[in-house]
PDB file of C-alpha atoms in Angstrom:
ATOM      1  CA  MET P   1      -7.030  16.993 -25.193  1.00  0.00           C
ATOM      2  CA  THR P   2      -9.807  15.777 -22.991  1.00  0.00           C
ATOM      3  CA  ASP P   3     -12.660  14.874 -25.180  1.00  0.00           C
ATOM      4  CA  LEU P   4     -10.707  11.607 -27.189  1.00  0.00           C
ATOM      5  CA  HIS P   5     -13.416   8.550 -26.717  1.00  0.00           C
ATOM      6  CA  LEU P   6     -11.464   4.947 -28.045  1.00  0.00           C
ATOM      7  CA  SER P   7     -14.426   3.071 -30.525  1.00  0.00           C
ATOM      8  CA  ALA P   8     -12.472  -0.406 -29.060  1.00  0.00           C
ATOM      9  CA  PRO P   9     -10.558  -1.388 -25.932  1.00  0.00           C
ATOM     10  CA  PHE P  10      -7.600   0.216 -26.040  1.00  0.00           C
ATOM     11  CA  ALA P  11      -4.876  -1.959 -24.446  1.00  0.00           C
ATOM     12  CA  LEU P  12      -1.023  -1.165 -23.949  1.00  0.00           C
ATOM     13  CA  SER P  13       0.568  -3.372 -23.695  1.00  0.00           C
ATOM     14  CA  GLU P  14       3.549  -2.843 -26.318  1.00  0.00           C
ATOM     15  CA  ASP P  15       4.617  -5.431 -28.748  1.00  0.00           C
ATOM     16  CA  ALA P  16       7.858  -3.992 -31.196  1.00  0.00           C
ATOM     17  CA  ASP P  17       5.316  -4.872 -34.433  1.00  0.00           C
ATOM     18  CA  ASP P  18       3.776  -1.034 -33.180  1.00  0.00           C
ATOM     19  CA  ALA P  19       7.883   1.329 -33.358  1.00  0.00           C
ATOM     20  CA  PRO P  20       8.220   2.288 -36.225  1.00  0.00           C
ATOM     21  CA  ASP P  21      10.873   0.594 -38.560  1.00  0.00           C
ATOM     22  CA  ASP P  22      14.534   2.833 -37.332  1.00  0.00           C
ATOM     23  CA  ASP P  23      14.520   2.645 -33.820  1.00  0.00           C
ATOM     24  CA  THR P  24      12.295   0.420 -32.587  1.00  0.00           C
ATOM     25  CA  PRO P  25      12.627  -0.444 -28.699  1.00  0.00           C
ATOM     26  CA  ASP P  26      12.866  -4.228 -27.428  1.00  0.00           C
ATOM     27  CA  GLN P  27       9.776  -5.470 -26.192  1.00  0.00           C
ATOM     28  CA  ALA P  28      11.845  -6.333 -22.899  1.00  0.00           C
ATOM     29  CA  THR P  29      12.465  -2.486 -22.422  1.00  0.00           C
ATOM     30  CA  LEU P  30       8.749  -0.915 -23.597  1.00  0.00           C
ATOM     31  CA  ASN P  31       6.787   0.433 -20.460  1.00  0.00           C
ATOM     32  CA  THR P  32       3.395   2.372 -21.055  1.00  0.00           C
ATOM     33  CA  VAL P  33       4.388   5.471 -19.326  1.00  0.00           C
ATOM     34  CA  LEU P  34       7.977   6.431 -19.694  1.00  0.00           C
ATOM     35  CA  LYS P  35       9.128   3.799 -21.348  1.00  0.00           C
ATOM     36  CA  VAL P  36      12.697   4.868 -20.979  1.00  0.00           C
ATOM     37  CA  ASP P  37      16.144   3.479 -22.838  1.00  0.00           C
ATOM     38  CA  ALA P  38      14.569   1.628 -25.797  1.00  0.00           C
ATOM     39  CA  PRO P  39      17.390   1.313 -27.825  1.00  0.00           C
ATOM     40  CA  SER P  40      17.776   0.625 -31.376  1.00  0.00           C
ATOM     41  CA  LYS P  41      17.432  -2.416 -32.623  1.00  0.00           C
ATOM     42  CA  THR P  42      20.753  -1.455 -34.704  1.00  0.00           C
ATOM     43  CA  GLU P  43      22.341   0.309 -32.378  1.00  0.00           C
ATOM     44  CA  GLY P  44      25.770  -1.183 -31.702  1.00  0.00           C
ATOM     45  CA  ARG P  45      25.795  -3.066 -34.285  1.00  0.00           C
ATOM     46  CA  PRO P  46      29.169  -3.365 -36.867  1.00  0.00           C
ATOM     47  CA  LEU P  47      29.040  -2.003 -40.377  1.00  0.00           C
ATOM     48  CA  GLN P  48      28.267  -5.083 -42.672  1.00  0.00           C
ATOM     49  CA  SER P  49      30.990  -6.505 -44.419  1.00  0.00           C
ATOM     50  CA  PRO P  50      30.476  -7.282 -48.286  1.00  0.00           C
ATOM     51  CA  GLY P  51      28.493 -10.133 -48.462  1.00  0.00           C
ATOM     52  CA  GLN P  52      27.959 -10.843 -44.872  1.00  0.00           C
ATOM     53  CA  SER P  53      23.813 -11.736 -44.213  1.00  0.00           C
ATOM     54  CA  PRO P  54      21.217 -10.401 -42.832  1.00  0.00           C
ATOM     55  CA  SER P  55      20.259 -12.294 -40.559  1.00  0.00           C
ATOM     56  CA  GLY P  56      24.319 -11.452 -38.836  1.00  0.00           C
ATOM     57  CA  THR P  57      23.129  -9.206 -36.841  1.00  0.00           C
ATOM     58  CA  TYR P  58      23.789  -8.657 -33.083  1.00  0.00           C
ATOM     59  CA  ARG P  59      24.665  -6.679 -30.761  1.00  0.00           C
ATOM     60  CA  SER P  60      28.197  -5.773 -29.834  1.00  0.00           C
ATOM     61  CA  HIS P  61      30.199  -5.924 -26.572  1.00  0.00           C
ATOM     62  CA  GLN P  62      29.821  -2.648 -25.716  1.00  0.00           C
ATOM     63  CA  ASP P  63      26.184  -2.448 -25.787  1.00  0.00           C
ATOM     64  CA  LYS P  64      26.035  -4.973 -23.481  1.00  0.00           C
ATOM     65  CA  SER P  65      28.678  -4.406 -20.722  1.00  0.00           C
ATOM     66  CA  GLY P  66      28.357  -0.797 -20.917  1.00  0.00           C
ATOM     67  CA  PHE P  67      27.359   1.589 -18.780  1.00  0.00           C
ATOM     68  CA  ARG P  68      24.121   2.811 -20.151  1.00  0.00           C
ATOM     69  CA  VAL P  69      22.986  -0.852 -20.213  1.00  0.00           C
ATOM     70  CA  GLU P  70      24.161  -0.909 -16.063  1.00  0.00           C
ATOM     71  CA  LEU P  71      22.316   2.130 -15.530  1.00  0.00           C
ATOM     72  CA  ARG P  72      19.435   0.468 -17.071  1.00  0.00           C
ATOM     73  CA  ARG P  73      19.508  -2.523 -14.525  1.00  0.00           C
ATOM     74  CA  ALA P  74      20.353   0.393 -11.450  1.00  0.00           C
ATOM     75  CA  THR P  75      17.770   2.031 -11.792  1.00  0.00           C
ATOM     76  CA  ARG P  76      14.948  -0.353 -12.578  1.00  0.00           C
ATOM     77  CA  ARG P  77      12.924  -0.092  -8.937  1.00  0.00           C
ATOM     78  CA  GLU P  78      12.391   3.343  -9.197  1.00  0.00           C
ATOM     79  CA  HIS P  79      11.562   3.390 -12.939  1.00  0.00           C
ATOM     80  CA  ASP P  80       8.646   0.845 -12.301  1.00  0.00           C
ATOM     81  CA  ALA P  81       7.959   2.198  -8.943  1.00  0.00           C
ATOM     82  CA  ALA P  82       7.518   5.898 -11.268  1.00  0.00           C
ATOM     83  CA  GLU P  83       5.464   3.245 -13.574  1.00  0.00           C
ATOM     84  CA  LEU P  84       3.627   2.051 -11.096  1.00  0.00           C
ATOM     85  CA  ALA P  85       2.423   6.050  -9.799  1.00  0.00           C
ATOM     86  CA  PHE P  86       0.658   6.190 -12.899  1.00  0.00           C
ATOM     87  CA  ALA P  87      -1.753   2.892 -12.702  1.00  0.00           C
ATOM     88  CA  PRO P  88      -4.570   5.095 -13.055  1.00  0.00           C
ATOM     89  CA  PHE P  89      -3.204   6.040 -16.458  1.00  0.00           C
ATOM     90  CA  HIS P  90      -2.275   2.383 -17.484  1.00  0.00           C
ATOM     91  CA  HIS P  91      -6.260   1.570 -17.130  1.00  0.00           C
ATOM     92  CA  SER P  92      -7.898   4.115 -18.229  1.00  0.00           C
ATOM     93  CA  PRO P  93      -5.834   6.041 -20.423  1.00  0.00           C
ATOM     94  CA  LEU P  94      -8.117   8.854 -22.602  1.00  0.00           C
ATOM     95  CA  PRO P  95     -10.091   9.537 -19.129  1.00  0.00           C
ATOM     96  CA  ASN P  96      -7.334  10.134 -17.289  1.00  0.00           C
ATOM     97  CA  LEU P  97      -4.671  12.053 -20.619  1.00  0.00           C
ATOM     98  CA  ALA P  98      -5.319  15.306 -18.479  1.00  0.00           C
ATOM     99  CA  TRP P  99      -4.082  14.262 -15.067  1.00  0.00           C
ATOM    100  CA  PHE P 100      -1.152  12.500 -17.649  1.00  0.00           C
ATOM    101  CA  LEU P 101      -0.744  15.258 -18.429  1.00  0.00           C
ATOM    102  CA  THR P 102      -0.663  17.854 -15.499  1.00  0.00           C
ATOM    103  CA  CYS P 103       1.514  15.224 -14.325  1.00  0.00           C
ATOM    104  CA  GLN P 104       4.319  15.290 -17.059  1.00  0.00           C
ATOM    105  CA  HIS P 105       4.601  19.217 -17.086  1.00  0.00           C
ATOM    106  CA  THR P 106       5.084  18.600 -13.132  1.00  0.00           C
ATOM    107  CA  ALA P 107       7.992  16.419 -13.550  1.00  0.00           C
ATOM    108  CA  LEU P 108       9.238  18.111 -16.564  1.00  0.00           C
ATOM    109  CA  HIS P 109       9.194  20.983 -15.593  1.00  0.00           C
ATOM    110  CA  ALA P 110      11.044  20.122 -12.508  1.00  0.00           C
ATOM    111  CA  LEU P 111      13.807  18.380 -14.568  1.00  0.00           C
ATOM    112  CA  ALA P 112      14.439  21.662 -16.336  1.00  0.00           C
ATOM    113  CA  GLY P 113      15.277  23.106 -13.125  1.00  0.00           C
ATOM    114  CA  SER P 114      17.158  20.567 -11.730  1.00  0.00           C
ATOM    115  CA  GLY P 115      20.752  21.631 -12.604  1.00  0.00           C
ATOM    116  CA  ASP P 116      21.072  21.580 -16.066  1.00  0.00           C
ATOM    117  CA  ASP P 117      23.369  24.527 -17.386  1.00  0.00           C
ATOM    118  CA  GLY P 118      22.274  23.993 -20.766  1.00  0.00           C
ATOM    119  CA  THR P 119      24.919  21.529 -21.972  1.00  0.00           C
ATOM    120  CA  GLY P 120      22.673  18.775 -22.173  1.00  0.00           C
ATOM    121  CA  HIS P 121      21.857  16.348 -25.539  1.00  0.00           C
ATOM    122  CA  SER P 122      17.807  17.591 -23.984  1.00  0.00           C
ATOM    123  CA  THR P 123      18.099  20.665 -23.744  1.00  0.00           C
ATOM    124  CA  ARG P 124      16.407  21.951 -26.810  1.00  0.00           C
ATOM    125  CA  LEU P 125      13.581  18.965 -26.357  1.00  0.00           C
ATOM    126  CA  LEU P 126      13.166  19.604 -22.386  1.00  0.00           C
ATOM    127  CA  ALA P 127      12.177  22.966 -23.113  1.00  0.00           C
ATOM    128  CA  ALA P 128       9.404  22.226 -26.327  1.00  0.00           C
ATOM    129  CA  LEU P 129       7.695  19.375 -24.056  1.00  0.00           C
ATOM    130  CA  THR P 130       7.642  21.756 -21.352  1.00  0.00           C
ATOM    131  CA  ALA P 131       6.135  24.294 -23.227  1.00  0.00           C
ATOM    132  CA  ALA P 132       4.044  21.758 -25.171  1.00  0.00           C
ATOM    133  CA  LEU P 133       2.622  20.712 -21.623  1.00  0.00           C
ATOM    134  CA  ARG P 134       1.912  24.426 -20.493  1.00  0.00           C
ATOM    135  CA  ALA P 135      -0.747  24.970 -23.811  1.00  0.00           C
ATOM    136  CA  ASP P 136      -2.330  21.524 -23.628  1.00  0.00           C
ATOM    137  CA  CYS P 137      -3.001  22.126 -19.539  1.00  0.00           C
ATOM    138  CA  ALA P 138      -3.757  25.773 -20.143  1.00  0.00           C
ATOM    139  CA  GLN P 139      -6.182  24.313 -23.085  1.00  0.00           C
ATOM    140  CA  ASN P 140      -7.556  21.782 -20.436  1.00  0.00           C
ATOM    141  CA  GLY P 141      -7.876  24.463 -17.551  1.00  0.00           C
ATOM    142  CA  ASP P 142      -5.575  22.952 -15.731  1.00  0.00           C
ATOM    143  CA  HIS P 143      -2.911  24.475 -13.206  1.00  0.00           C
ATOM    144  CA  PRO P 144      -0.162  21.374 -12.605  1.00  0.00           C
ATOM    145  CA  ALA P 145       1.375  21.533  -8.983  1.00  0.00           C
ATOM    146  CA  THR P 146       5.166  22.758  -9.116  1.00  0.00           C
ATOM    147  CA  LEU P 147       7.650  22.288  -6.526  1.00  0.00           C
ATOM    148  CA  SER P 148       9.520  24.674  -5.285  1.00  0.00           C
ATOM    149  CA  VAL P 149      13.113  25.495  -6.176  1.00  0.00           C
ATOM    150  CA  ASP P 150      14.396  24.372  -2.558  1.00  0.00           C
ATOM    151  CA  ALA P 151      12.688  21.258  -3.231  1.00  0.00           C
ATOM    152  CA  LEU P 152      14.554  20.124  -6.683  1.00  0.00           C
ATOM    153  CA  PRO P 153      17.157  17.860  -6.297  1.00  0.00           C
ATOM    154  CA  GLN P 154      20.666  18.990  -8.737  1.00  0.00           C
ATOM    155  CA  LEU P 155      20.647  16.458 -11.664  1.00  0.00           C
ATOM    156  CA  HIS P 156      23.953  15.453 -13.594  1.00  0.00           C
ATOM    157  CA  PRO P 157      22.955  16.470 -17.448  1.00  0.00           C
ATOM    158  CA  LEU P 158      23.484  12.845 -18.623  1.00  0.00           C
ATOM    159  CA  ALA P 159      21.107  12.329 -16.169  1.00  0.00           C
ATOM    160  CA  VAL P 160      18.394  14.201 -17.642  1.00  0.00           C
ATOM    161  CA  ASP P 161      19.309  13.405 -21.030  1.00  0.00           C
ATOM    162  CA  TYR P 162      19.056   9.274 -20.164  1.00  0.00           C
ATOM    163  CA  LEU P 163      15.550  10.450 -18.932  1.00  0.00           C
ATOM    164  CA  VAL P 164      13.816  12.728 -21.257  1.00  0.00           C
ATOM    165  CA  LEU P 165      15.597  11.245 -24.551  1.00  0.00           C
ATOM    166  CA  GLY P 166      15.007   7.666 -23.632  1.00  0.00           C
ATOM    167  CA  SER P 167      11.364   7.859 -23.109  1.00  0.00           C
ATOM    168  CA  ARG P 168      10.665   9.379 -26.618  1.00  0.00           C
ATOM    169  CA  MET P 169      10.508   6.379 -28.544  1.00  0.00           C
ATOM    170  CA  GLY P 170       7.891   4.802 -26.173  1.00  0.00           C
ATOM    171  CA  ASN P 171       5.680   8.323 -26.304  1.00  0.00           C
ATOM    172  CA  GLU P 172       6.121   7.726 -30.504  1.00  0.00           C
ATOM    173  CA  VAL P 173       4.349   4.046 -29.970  1.00  0.00           C
ATOM    174  CA  LEU P 174       1.856   6.460 -27.361  1.00  0.00           C
ATOM    175  CA  ARG P 175       0.806   8.892 -29.979  1.00  0.00           C
ATOM    176  CA  ARG P 176       0.560   6.285 -32.743  1.00  0.00           C
ATOM    177  CA  ARG P 177      -2.469   4.455 -30.198  1.00  0.00           C
ATOM    178  CA  LEU P 178      -3.378   7.176 -29.737  1.00  0.00           C
ATOM    179  CA  SER P 179      -4.111   9.409 -32.304  1.00  0.00           C
ATOM    180  CA  ALA P 180      -5.537   5.836 -34.054  1.00  0.00           C
ATOM    181  CA  ALA P 181      -8.292   5.536 -30.961  1.00  0.00           C
ATOM    182  CA  ALA P 182      -9.028   9.159 -31.800  1.00  0.00           C
ATOM    183  CA  ASP P 183      -9.703   9.148 -35.341  1.00  0.00           C
ATOM    184  CA  GLN P 184      -9.542  12.852 -36.919  1.00  0.00           C
ATOM    185  CA  LEU P 185      -9.192  14.793 -32.768  1.00  0.00           C
ATOM    186  CA  PRO P 186      -6.355  16.761 -32.628  1.00  0.00           C
ATOM    187  CA  LEU P 187      -3.785  15.462 -29.691  1.00  0.00           C
ATOM    188  CA  PRO P 188      -2.471  17.718 -27.211  1.00  0.00           C
ATOM    189  CA  ALA P 189       1.395  19.343 -28.126  1.00  0.00           C
ATOM    190  CA  TYR P 190       2.777  17.246 -26.146  1.00  0.00           C
ATOM    191  CA  PHE P 191       2.328  14.314 -28.711  1.00  0.00           C
ATOM    192  CA  ALA P 192       3.627  15.686 -31.579  1.00  0.00           C
ATOM    193  CA  PRO P 193       6.158  13.798 -33.766  1.00  0.00           C
ATOM    194  CA  ARG P 194       9.825  15.593 -32.591  1.00  0.00           C
ATOM    195  CA  ASP P 195      13.317  14.537 -33.498  1.00  0.00           C
ATOM    196  CA  HIS P 196      15.202  13.244 -30.606  1.00  0.00           C
ATOM    197  CA  LEU P 197      17.510  10.388 -31.975  1.00  0.00           C
ATOM    198  CA  VAL P 198      20.736  12.320 -33.014  1.00  0.00           C
ATOM    199  CA  ALA P 199      20.848  14.004 -29.261  1.00  0.00           C
ATOM    200  CA  TRP P 200      19.582   9.830 -27.713  1.00  0.00           C
ATOM    201  CA  ARG P 201      22.027   8.265 -30.044  1.00  0.00           C
ATOM    202  CA  ALA P 202      25.326  11.058 -28.348  1.00  0.00           C
ATOM    203  CA  THR P 203      24.055  10.733 -25.077  1.00  0.00           C
ATOM    204  CA  CYS P 204      24.071   6.783 -25.490  1.00  0.00           C
ATOM    205  CA  THR P 205      27.659   7.089 -26.441  1.00  0.00           C
ATOM    206  CA  ASP P 206      28.465   9.246 -24.070  1.00  0.00           C
ATOM    207  CA  LEU P 207      27.016   6.853 -21.231  1.00  0.00           C
ATOM    208  CA  ASP P 208      28.587   3.997 -22.414  1.00  0.00           C
ATOM    209  CA  GLN P 209      32.516   6.605 -22.067  1.00  0.00           C
ATOM    210  CA  ILE P 210      31.580   6.129 -18.295  1.00  0.00           C
ATOM    211  CA  PRO P 211      33.964   3.543 -16.504  1.00  0.00           C
ATOM    212  CA  PRO P 212      30.932   1.744 -14.220  1.00  0.00           C
ATOM    213  CA  ALA P 213      33.228   1.813 -10.968  1.00  0.00           C
ATOM    214  CA  GLY P 214      34.134   5.280 -10.984  1.00  0.00           C
ATOM    215  CA  ALA P 215      32.084   7.946  -9.098  1.00  0.00           C
ATOM    216  CA  LEU P 216      30.330   9.441 -12.218  1.00  0.00           C
ATOM    217  CA  ALA P 217      28.730   6.520 -12.426  1.00  0.00           C
ATOM    218  CA  ARG P 218      27.696   6.247  -9.093  1.00  0.00           C
ATOM    219  CA  ARG P 219      26.686   9.821  -9.735  1.00  0.00           C
ATOM    220  CA  VAL P 220      24.359   9.847 -12.503  1.00  0.00           C
ATOM    221  CA  VAL P 221      22.819   6.720 -10.946  1.00  0.00           C
ATOM    222  CA  ALA P 222      22.087   8.245  -8.111  1.00  0.00           C
ATOM    223  CA  ASP P 223      20.643  10.994 -10.240  1.00  0.00           C
ATOM    224  CA  THR P 224      18.617   8.821 -12.633  1.00  0.00           C
ATOM    225  CA  ARG P 225      16.607   7.330  -9.202  1.00  0.00           C
ATOM    226  CA  GLN P 226      16.184  10.939  -8.115  1.00  0.00           C
ATOM    227  CA  GLY P 227      14.412  11.737 -11.111  1.00  0.00           C
ATOM    228  CA  PHE P 228      12.424   9.212 -11.882  1.00  0.00           C
ATOM    229  CA  GLY P 229      10.701   9.626  -8.162  1.00  0.00           C
ATOM    230  CA  LEU P 230       9.956  13.511  -9.558  1.00  0.00           C
ATOM    231  CA  PHE P 231       7.516  11.589 -11.914  1.00  0.00           C
ATOM    232  CA  ASP P 232       6.421   9.649  -8.530  1.00  0.00           C
ATOM    233  CA  THR P 233       5.302  12.829  -6.852  1.00  0.00           C
ATOM    234  CA  ALA P 234       4.090  14.581  -9.538  1.00  0.00           C
ATOM    235  CA  ALA P 235       1.412  11.707  -9.659  1.00  0.00           C
ATOM    236  CA  ARG P 236       0.853  12.225  -6.296  1.00  0.00           C
ATOM    237  CA  LEU P 237       1.041  16.241  -6.316  1.00  0.00           C
ATOM    238  CA  ASN P 238      -1.348  16.445  -8.471  1.00  0.00           C
ATOM    239  CA  SER P 239      -5.201  15.530  -8.412  1.00  0.00           C
ATOM    240  CA  LEU P 240      -6.655  13.012  -9.831  1.00  0.00           C
ATOM    241  CA  ARG P 241      -9.350  13.972 -11.797  1.00  0.00           C
ATOM    242  CA  PRO P 242     -10.663  11.953 -14.660  1.00  0.00           C
ATOM    243  CA  SER P 243     -11.680  13.952 -17.745  1.00  0.00           C
ATOM    244  CA  ALA P 244     -15.721  14.008 -18.664  1.00  0.00           C
ATOM    245  CA  PRO P 245     -16.817  11.848 -21.172  1.00  0.00           C
TER     246      PRO P 245
END
C-alpha cells in the first residue's frame, strides 16, 4: 500500500535482535533490500552430545569453507551495487514503497523467466511472490517495467534459488518493521509471511556440495552476478515516483 505513514523515524540499520529466534541472520550479512544469504545461527552446528554446554556453539568446517560462503564473497560487489540502486528506498522507505514494489516485480518476474525449468527449490515461492507483486502494483495503479524474453539471461536454478530464498529472512525483518510503522493498516501482499526455510536449507546443502574450483561453481557465481544485475536494471527501468503523503 502507498498510504502508510510513520509516527517515528524509520531506521533500516538492522541488528540480530530484530530477527526471529529461529534462523536469525548474522549481523554482518544484513542489508536493507535484498538481504541475500542470511544463514541461521544454528545452521551447520553439530548436534550437542549429552552433557555438552549450550554455550559451546560453533560453525562446522563446511559452513566456514563451503561453496555457499565463497559464493557470497564472490558476488559481494554485485550485491552491493544492487543495494545502492535502491538508495531512495533506503533513505525514505514508505514514500518510495510503491516504486520498490514495481522494481521487485520487474526483477523477480525476470528471474522467473530466466531459464528455470521448474526444478528449483524456489519455484513455488517465486510464483507466489510475483503474483503478490502483480496484485500490489495493480492496486497502486502502477505498471512495472518488463524485460523482453530475448534480454533475459539463462540462469542456473541454484543461482535463482540463492537470490530468491536467501532474501527471505531480511524481508521478514522489513515486514515486521513496516507492520509496526503502519499500525493497523494492511501491508502489501508481497510482505505476507511465507515458509521458506525448508527450501533455503535444501539450497544451502546443494550449494555446499559443489566443488568450489569446478566449472559448476564458476557457472553459479557468474549467473548469480547476472541475477543481482536484474535488480539493478529494475531500479533504473522503473520511474522513481514517490507516493503522495
